Amino acid sequence: MPPRQRYTEIAAHLRQQIRDGALAPGDELPSEAELCRQFDAARGTVRQAVAVLRQEGIVSSGQGRRTRVLDTVPTQPFDDNISFTQWCLASGVEPGQVTQWVTKRKADPHLALLLDQPDDALIVSVLRLRTMNSEPAMVERLNYAPEFGAHVLTFDTDSGSIYQHLRDNGVQIDSATRIIDALPANQTDADLLGVEVGTPLLRVRRRAFTPDGTPIEASDDRYLYDKASITTTSTRTSPSNTSLVTVDSVSF
């Protein structure tokens, strides 16, 4: 996994302080000079770190005054919305994966419809256990249309982010839809997650699309109920900005 840039490390530290309550809404961030000393970093690096938090909506602009904490839950960038790996890293969590199988198979009628493929299309499917800090967190069922699945077949799915691999191969993921509900763990889920059959799971069903609307992926992710939660931010200019966040990121 590539090393983090210095400014992302500083942003992650400040983000964690905000989530832990060490910096509460209304509190001022340490000054640039203080942060430079604390992290032995250049002023430009510190400013870049604070800009990341500002873009996430958890600190103020600081124009003419000290930057203050606005919220404890960041908005979620699009890449984190799609990629489990990037979501975990942004949350200060170490992601992992254990592939159960990767296969090319005939799409059932429902998947063919979701991927806009003929009923006899051969799609690429993946089943993986995803971990957070080496603990079971989610069972991932991924299904790809043939032209995109070809990239998945050339990838070591135990090595990291399929999303990033697709991007590295020129696949443009421009938009996604998500349906969020709950369901009981079946036998496969229970075995992989180490829970009883029937344990409630948070399910996120996602479809991802190219800029011209071509379906790339249809996924079914099933999280342990204590590993993730959903936050929604609504504004006049953005009626619904829904983020998947680690449970530790929110207070109940």
CSV table of C-alpha atoms in Angstrom, one decimal:
chain,number,residue,atom,x,y,z
A,1,MET,CA,0.0,0.0,0.0
A,2,PRO,CA,1.5,3.4,-0.9
A,3,PRO,CA,2.7,5.6,2.0
A,4,ARG,CA,0.5,8.5,3.0
A,5,GLN,CA,1.6,12.0,2.1
A,6,ARG,CA,2.5,14.1,5.1
A,7,TYR,CA,-0.5,16.4,4.9
A,8,THR,CA,-2.9,13.4,4.9
A,9,GLU,CA,-1.2,12.2,8.1
A,10,ILE,CA,-1.8,15.6,9.8
A,11,ALA,CA,-5.4,15.7,8.5
A,12,ALA,CA,-6.0,12.2,9.8
A,13,HIS,CA,-4.6,13.1,13.3
A,14,LEU,CA,-6.8,16.2,13.5
A,15,ARG,CA,-9.8,14.3,12.2
A,16,GLN,CA,-9.4,11.6,14.9
A,17,GLN,CA,-9.1,14.3,17.6
A,18,ILE,CA,-12.4,15.7,16.4
A,19,ARG,CA,-14.1,12.3,16.4
A,20,ASP,CA,-12.7,11.4,19.8
A,21,GLY,CA,-14.0,14.7,21.3
A,22,ALA,CA,-10.6,16.1,22.1
A,23,LEU,CA,-11.7,18.9,19.7
A,24,ALA,CA,-15.4,19.6,20.0
A,25,PRO,CA,-17.7,21.7,17.7
A,26,GLY,CA,-16.8,25.3,18.4
A,27,ASP,CA,-13.3,24.7,19.5
A,28,GLU,CA,-10.4,26.4,17.7
A,29,LEU,CA,-7.8,24.3,15.9
A,30,PRO,CA,-4.2,24.8,17.0
A,31,SER,CA,-2.6,27.6,15.1
A,32,GLU,CA,-0.5,27.0,12.0
A,33,ALA,CA,2.6,27.7,14.0
A,34,GLU,CA,1.6,25.2,16.7
A,35,LEU,CA,0.8,22.5,14.1
A,36,CYS,CA,4.1,23.1,12.3
A,37,ARG,CA,6.0,22.6,15.6
A,38,GLN,CA,3.9,19.6,16.6
A,39,PHE,CA,4.3,17.7,13.3
A,40,ASP,CA,7.7,19.2,12.3
A,41,ALA,CA,6.1,20.2,9.0
A,42,ALA,CA,6.2,23.2,6.7
A,43,ARG,CA,3.4,25.8,6.8
A,44,GLY,CA,2.2,24.9,3.4
A,45,THR,CA,1.8,21.2,4.4
A,46,VAL,CA,-0.2,22.2,7.5
A,47,ARG,CA,-2.4,24.5,5.4
A,48,GLN,CA,-3.0,21.6,2.9
A,49,ALA,CA,-4.1,19.4,5.8
A,50,VAL,CA,-6.5,21.9,7.2
A,51,ALA,CA,-7.9,22.5,3.7
A,52,VAL,CA,-8.8,18.8,3.5
A,53,LEU,CA,-10.8,19.1,6.7
A,54,ARG,CA,-12.4,22.3,5.4
A,55,GLN,CA,-13.4,20.5,2.2
A,56,GLU,CA,-15.0,17.7,4.3
A,57,GLY,CA,-17.1,20.3,6.1
A,58,ILE,CA,-15.8,19.6,9.6
A,59,VAL,CA,-13.9,22.9,10.1
A,60,SER,CA,-14.6,26.5,9.3
A,61,SER,CA,-12.9,28.5,6.6
A,62,GLY,CA,-11.0,30.5,9.1
A,63,GLN,CA,-11.2,33.7,7.0
A,64,GLY,CA,-9.9,36.5,9.3
A,65,ARG,CA,-10.1,34.3,12.4
A,66,ARG,CA,-8.9,31.0,13.8
A,67,THR,CA,-10.3,27.9,12.2
A,68,ARG,CA,-12.9,26.2,14.3
A,69,VAL,CA,-14.5,22.7,14.5
A,70,LEU,CA,-18.0,22.7,12.8
A,71,ASP,CA,-19.0,19.0,13.0
A,72,THR,CA,-17.7,15.6,14.0
A,73,VAL,CA,-18.8,13.7,10.9
A,74,PRO,CA,-17.1,14.6,7.6
A,75,THR,CA,-18.9,14.5,4.3
A,76,GLN,CA,-17.7,11.6,2.2
A,77,PRO,CA,-15.7,12.1,-1.0
A,78,PHE,CA,-17.0,10.2,-4.0
A,79,ASP,CA,-14.0,7.9,-4.1
A,80,ASP,CA,-14.6,6.9,-0.5
A,81,ASN,CA,-18.2,6.4,-1.3
A,82,ILE,CA,-17.3,3.7,-3.8
A,83,SER,CA,-14.1,2.2,-2.4
A,84,PHE,CA,-14.1,0.3,1.0
A,85,THR,CA,-10.3,0.6,1.0
A,86,GLN,CA,-10.3,4.4,0.6
A,87,TRP,CA,-13.2,4.7,3.1
A,88,CYS,CA,-11.3,2.8,5.7
A,89,LEU,CA,-8.0,4.8,5.2
A,90,ALA,CA,-9.9,8.1,5.4
A,91,SER,CA,-11.4,6.9,8.7
A,92,GLY,CA,-8.0,5.9,10.2
A,93,VAL,CA,-8.8,2.2,9.9
A,94,GLU,CA,-6.6,-0.4,8.3
A,95,PRO,CA,-8.5,-2.3,5.5
A,96,GLY,CA,-8.0,-5.9,4.6
A,97,GLN,CA,-9.6,-8.5,2.4
A,98,VAL,CA,-9.7,-12.3,2.1
A,99,THR,CA,-11.0,-13.5,-1.3
A,100,GLN,CA,-13.3,-16.5,-1.2
A,101,TRP,CA,-13.6,-16.8,-5.0
A,102,VAL,CA,-13.5,-15.0,-8.3
A,103,THR,CA,-15.4,-16.5,-11.1
A,104,LYS,CA,-16.8,-15.9,-14.6
A,105,ARG,CA,-20.4,-17.1,-14.6
A,106,LYS,CA,-23.7,-16.7,-16.5
A,107,ALA,CA,-25.7,-13.8,-15.1
A,108,ASP,CA,-29.1,-14.6,-13.5
A,109,PRO,CA,-32.0,-12.5,-14.9
A,110,HIS,CA,-31.8,-9.9,-12.1
A,111,LEU,CA,-28.1,-9.3,-12.4
A,112,ALA,CA,-28.4,-9.2,-16.2
A,113,LEU,CA,-31.0,-6.4,-15.7
A,114,LEU,CA,-28.8,-4.5,-13.2
A,115,LEU,CA,-25.8,-4.7,-15.5
A,116,ASP,CA,-27.8,-4.0,-18.7
A,117,GLN,CA,-26.6,-7.3,-20.2
A,118,PRO,CA,-28.4,-10.1,-22.2
A,119,ASP,CA,-29.6,-13.0,-20.1
A,120,ASP,CA,-26.8,-15.3,-21.4
A,121,ALA,CA,-24.0,-12.8,-20.6
A,122,LEU,CA,-21.0,-14.1,-18.7
A,123,ILE,CA,-20.3,-11.7,-15.9
A,124,VAL,CA,-17.4,-11.6,-13.4
A,125,SER,CA,-18.3,-12.2,-9.7
A,126,VAL,CA,-16.2,-11.8,-6.6
A,127,LEU,CA,-16.9,-12.9,-3.0
A,128,ARG,CA,-14.6,-11.3,-0.4
A,129,LEU,CA,-14.5,-10.9,3.4
A,130,ARG,CA,-13.4,-7.4,4.2
A,131,THR,CA,-11.7,-6.6,7.5
A,132,MET,CA,-11.1,-3.4,9.5
A,133,ASN,CA,-8.0,-3.5,11.7
A,134,SER,CA,-7.8,-7.3,11.0
A,135,GLU,CA,-11.3,-7.8,12.4
A,136,PRO,CA,-14.2,-9.2,10.2
A,137,ALA,CA,-16.4,-6.3,9.1
A,138,MET,CA,-18.2,-7.0,5.8
A,139,VAL,CA,-19.0,-9.6,3.2
A,140,GLU,CA,-18.6,-8.2,-0.3
A,141,ARG,CA,-20.4,-9.6,-3.3
A,142,LEU,CA,-19.3,-7.9,-6.5
A,143,ASN,CA,-20.6,-8.4,-10.0
A,144,TYR,CA,-19.1,-6.8,-13.1
A,145,ALA,CA,-20.2,-6.4,-16.7
A,146,PRO,CA,-17.9,-8.4,-19.0
A,147,GLU,CA,-15.8,-5.5,-20.4
A,148,PHE,CA,-15.0,-4.3,-16.8
A,149,GLY,CA,-14.8,-7.8,-15.3
A,150,ALA,CA,-11.9,-8.6,-17.6
A,151,HIS,CA,-9.8,-6.1,-15.6
A,152,VAL,CA,-10.8,-7.9,-12.3
A,153,LEU,CA,-9.7,-11.2,-13.7
A,154,THR,CA,-6.2,-9.9,-14.1
A,155,PHE,CA,-6.0,-8.5,-10.5
A,156,ASP,CA,-4.9,-10.1,-7.3
A,157,THR,CA,-8.1,-9.4,-5.3
A,158,ASP,CA,-6.3,-10.1,-2.0
A,159,SER,CA,-3.9,-7.2,-2.7
A,160,GLY,CA,-6.3,-4.3,-2.2
A,161,SER,CA,-8.8,-2.1,-3.9
A,162,ILE,CA,-10.5,-3.4,-7.1
A,163,TYR,CA,-11.9,0.1,-7.5
A,164,GLN,CA,-8.4,1.6,-7.7
A,165,HIS,CA,-7.4,-1.2,-10.1
A,166,LEU,CA,-10.3,-0.3,-12.4
A,167,ARG,CA,-9.3,3.4,-12.3
A,168,ASP,CA,-5.7,2.5,-13.1
A,169,ASN,CA,-6.9,0.6,-16.2
A,170,GLY,CA,-8.8,3.6,-17.4
A,171,VAL,CA,-12.3,2.8,-16.2
A,172,GLN,CA,-14.1,6.0,-15.4
A,173,ILE,CA,-16.6,5.5,-12.5
A,174,ASP,CA,-18.7,8.7,-12.7
A,175,SER,CA,-21.8,8.0,-10.6
A,176,ALA,CA,-23.3,5.5,-8.3
A,177,THR,CA,-26.6,4.6,-6.6
A,178,ARG,CA,-27.0,2.9,-3.3
A,179,ILE,CA,-29.9,1.2,-1.6
A,180,ILE,CA,-29.4,0.7,2.1
A,181,ASP,CA,-31.4,-1.8,4.2
A,182,ALA,CA,-31.0,-4.6,6.8
A,183,LEU,CA,-31.2,-8.3,6.6
A,184,PRO,CA,-30.3,-11.4,8.7
A,185,ALA,CA,-27.0,-13.1,8.1
A,186,ASN,CA,-27.3,-16.3,6.0
A,187,GLN,CA,-24.9,-19.2,6.5
A,188,THR,CA,-22.2,-17.8,4.2
A,189,ASP,CA,-22.3,-14.4,6.0
A,190,ALA,CA,-22.3,-16.0,9.4
A,191,ASP,CA,-19.4,-18.3,8.7
A,192,LEU,CA,-17.2,-15.5,7.3
A,193,LEU,CA,-18.1,-12.9,9.9
A,194,GLY,CA,-18.0,-15.2,12.9
A,195,VAL,CA,-21.6,-14.6,14.0
A,196,GLU,CA,-24.8,-16.6,14.4
A,197,VAL,CA,-27.1,-17.1,11.5
A,198,GLY,CA,-29.8,-14.5,11.7
A,199,THR,CA,-27.5,-11.8,13.1
A,200,PRO,CA,-28.7,-8.4,11.7
A,201,LEU,CA,-26.5,-7.0,9.0
A,202,LEU,CA,-26.4,-3.6,7.3
A,203,ARG,CA,-26.7,-4.1,3.6
A,204,VAL,CA,-25.6,-1.6,1.0
A,205,ARG,CA,-26.5,-2.5,-2.6
A,206,ARG,CA,-24.6,-0.3,-5.1
A,207,ARG,CA,-24.6,0.2,-8.9
A,208,ALA,CA,-21.7,2.2,-10.4
A,209,PHE,CA,-21.8,3.8,-13.9
A,210,THR,CA,-19.5,5.3,-16.5
A,211,PRO,CA,-20.0,8.9,-17.6
A,212,ASP,CA,-22.3,7.8,-20.4
A,213,GLY,CA,-24.4,5.7,-18.0
A,214,THR,CA,-23.1,2.3,-18.8
A,215,PRO,CA,-23.4,0.0,-15.7
A,216,ILE,CA,-20.0,-1.2,-14.4
A,217,GLU,CA,-20.8,-3.0,-11.2
A,218,ALA,CA,-23.7,-4.3,-9.1
A,219,SER,CA,-22.6,-5.0,-5.6
A,220,ASP,CA,-24.1,-6.3,-2.3
A,221,ASP,CA,-22.1,-5.4,0.8
A,222,ARG,CA,-23.2,-6.8,4.2
A,223,TYR,CA,-21.7,-5.1,7.2
A,224,LEU,CA,-21.8,-6.1,10.8
A,225,TYR,CA,-24.1,-3.7,12.5
A,226,ASP,CA,-21.4,-2.4,14.9
A,227,LYS,CA,-19.0,-1.6,12.1
A,228,ALA,CA,-20.7,1.1,10.0
A,229,SER,CA,-23.5,3.6,10.2
A,230,ILE,CA,-25.2,6.0,7.8
A,231,THR,CA,-25.2,9.8,8.0
A,232,THR,CA,-27.2,12.1,5.7
A,233,THR,CA,-26.4,15.8,5.1
A,234,SER,CA,-29.0,17.9,3.2
A,235,THR,CA,-28.6,21.4,1.9
A,236,ARG,CA,-30.5,23.5,-0.6
A,237,THR,CA,-27.9,23.0,-3.3
A,238,SER,CA,-27.3,19.4,-2.4
A,239,PRO,CA,-30.6,17.9,-1.3
A,240,SER,CA,-29.2,14.5,-0.1
A,241,ASN,CA,-25.5,13.8,0.6
A,242,THR,CA,-25.5,10.4,2.3
A,243,SER,CA,-22.3,9.0,3.7
A,244,LEU,CA,-21.3,5.6,5.1
A,245,VAL,CA,-19.2,6.1,8.2
A,246,THR,CA,-17.5,4.0,10.8
A,247,VAL,CA,-19.6,3.6,13.9
A,248,ASP,CA,-16.8,5.1,16.0
A,249,SER,CA,-17.2,8.3,13.9
A,250,VAL,CA,-20.7,9.1,15.3
A,251,SER,CA,-22.2,9.5,18.7
A,252,PHE,CA,-25.6,8.1,19.6
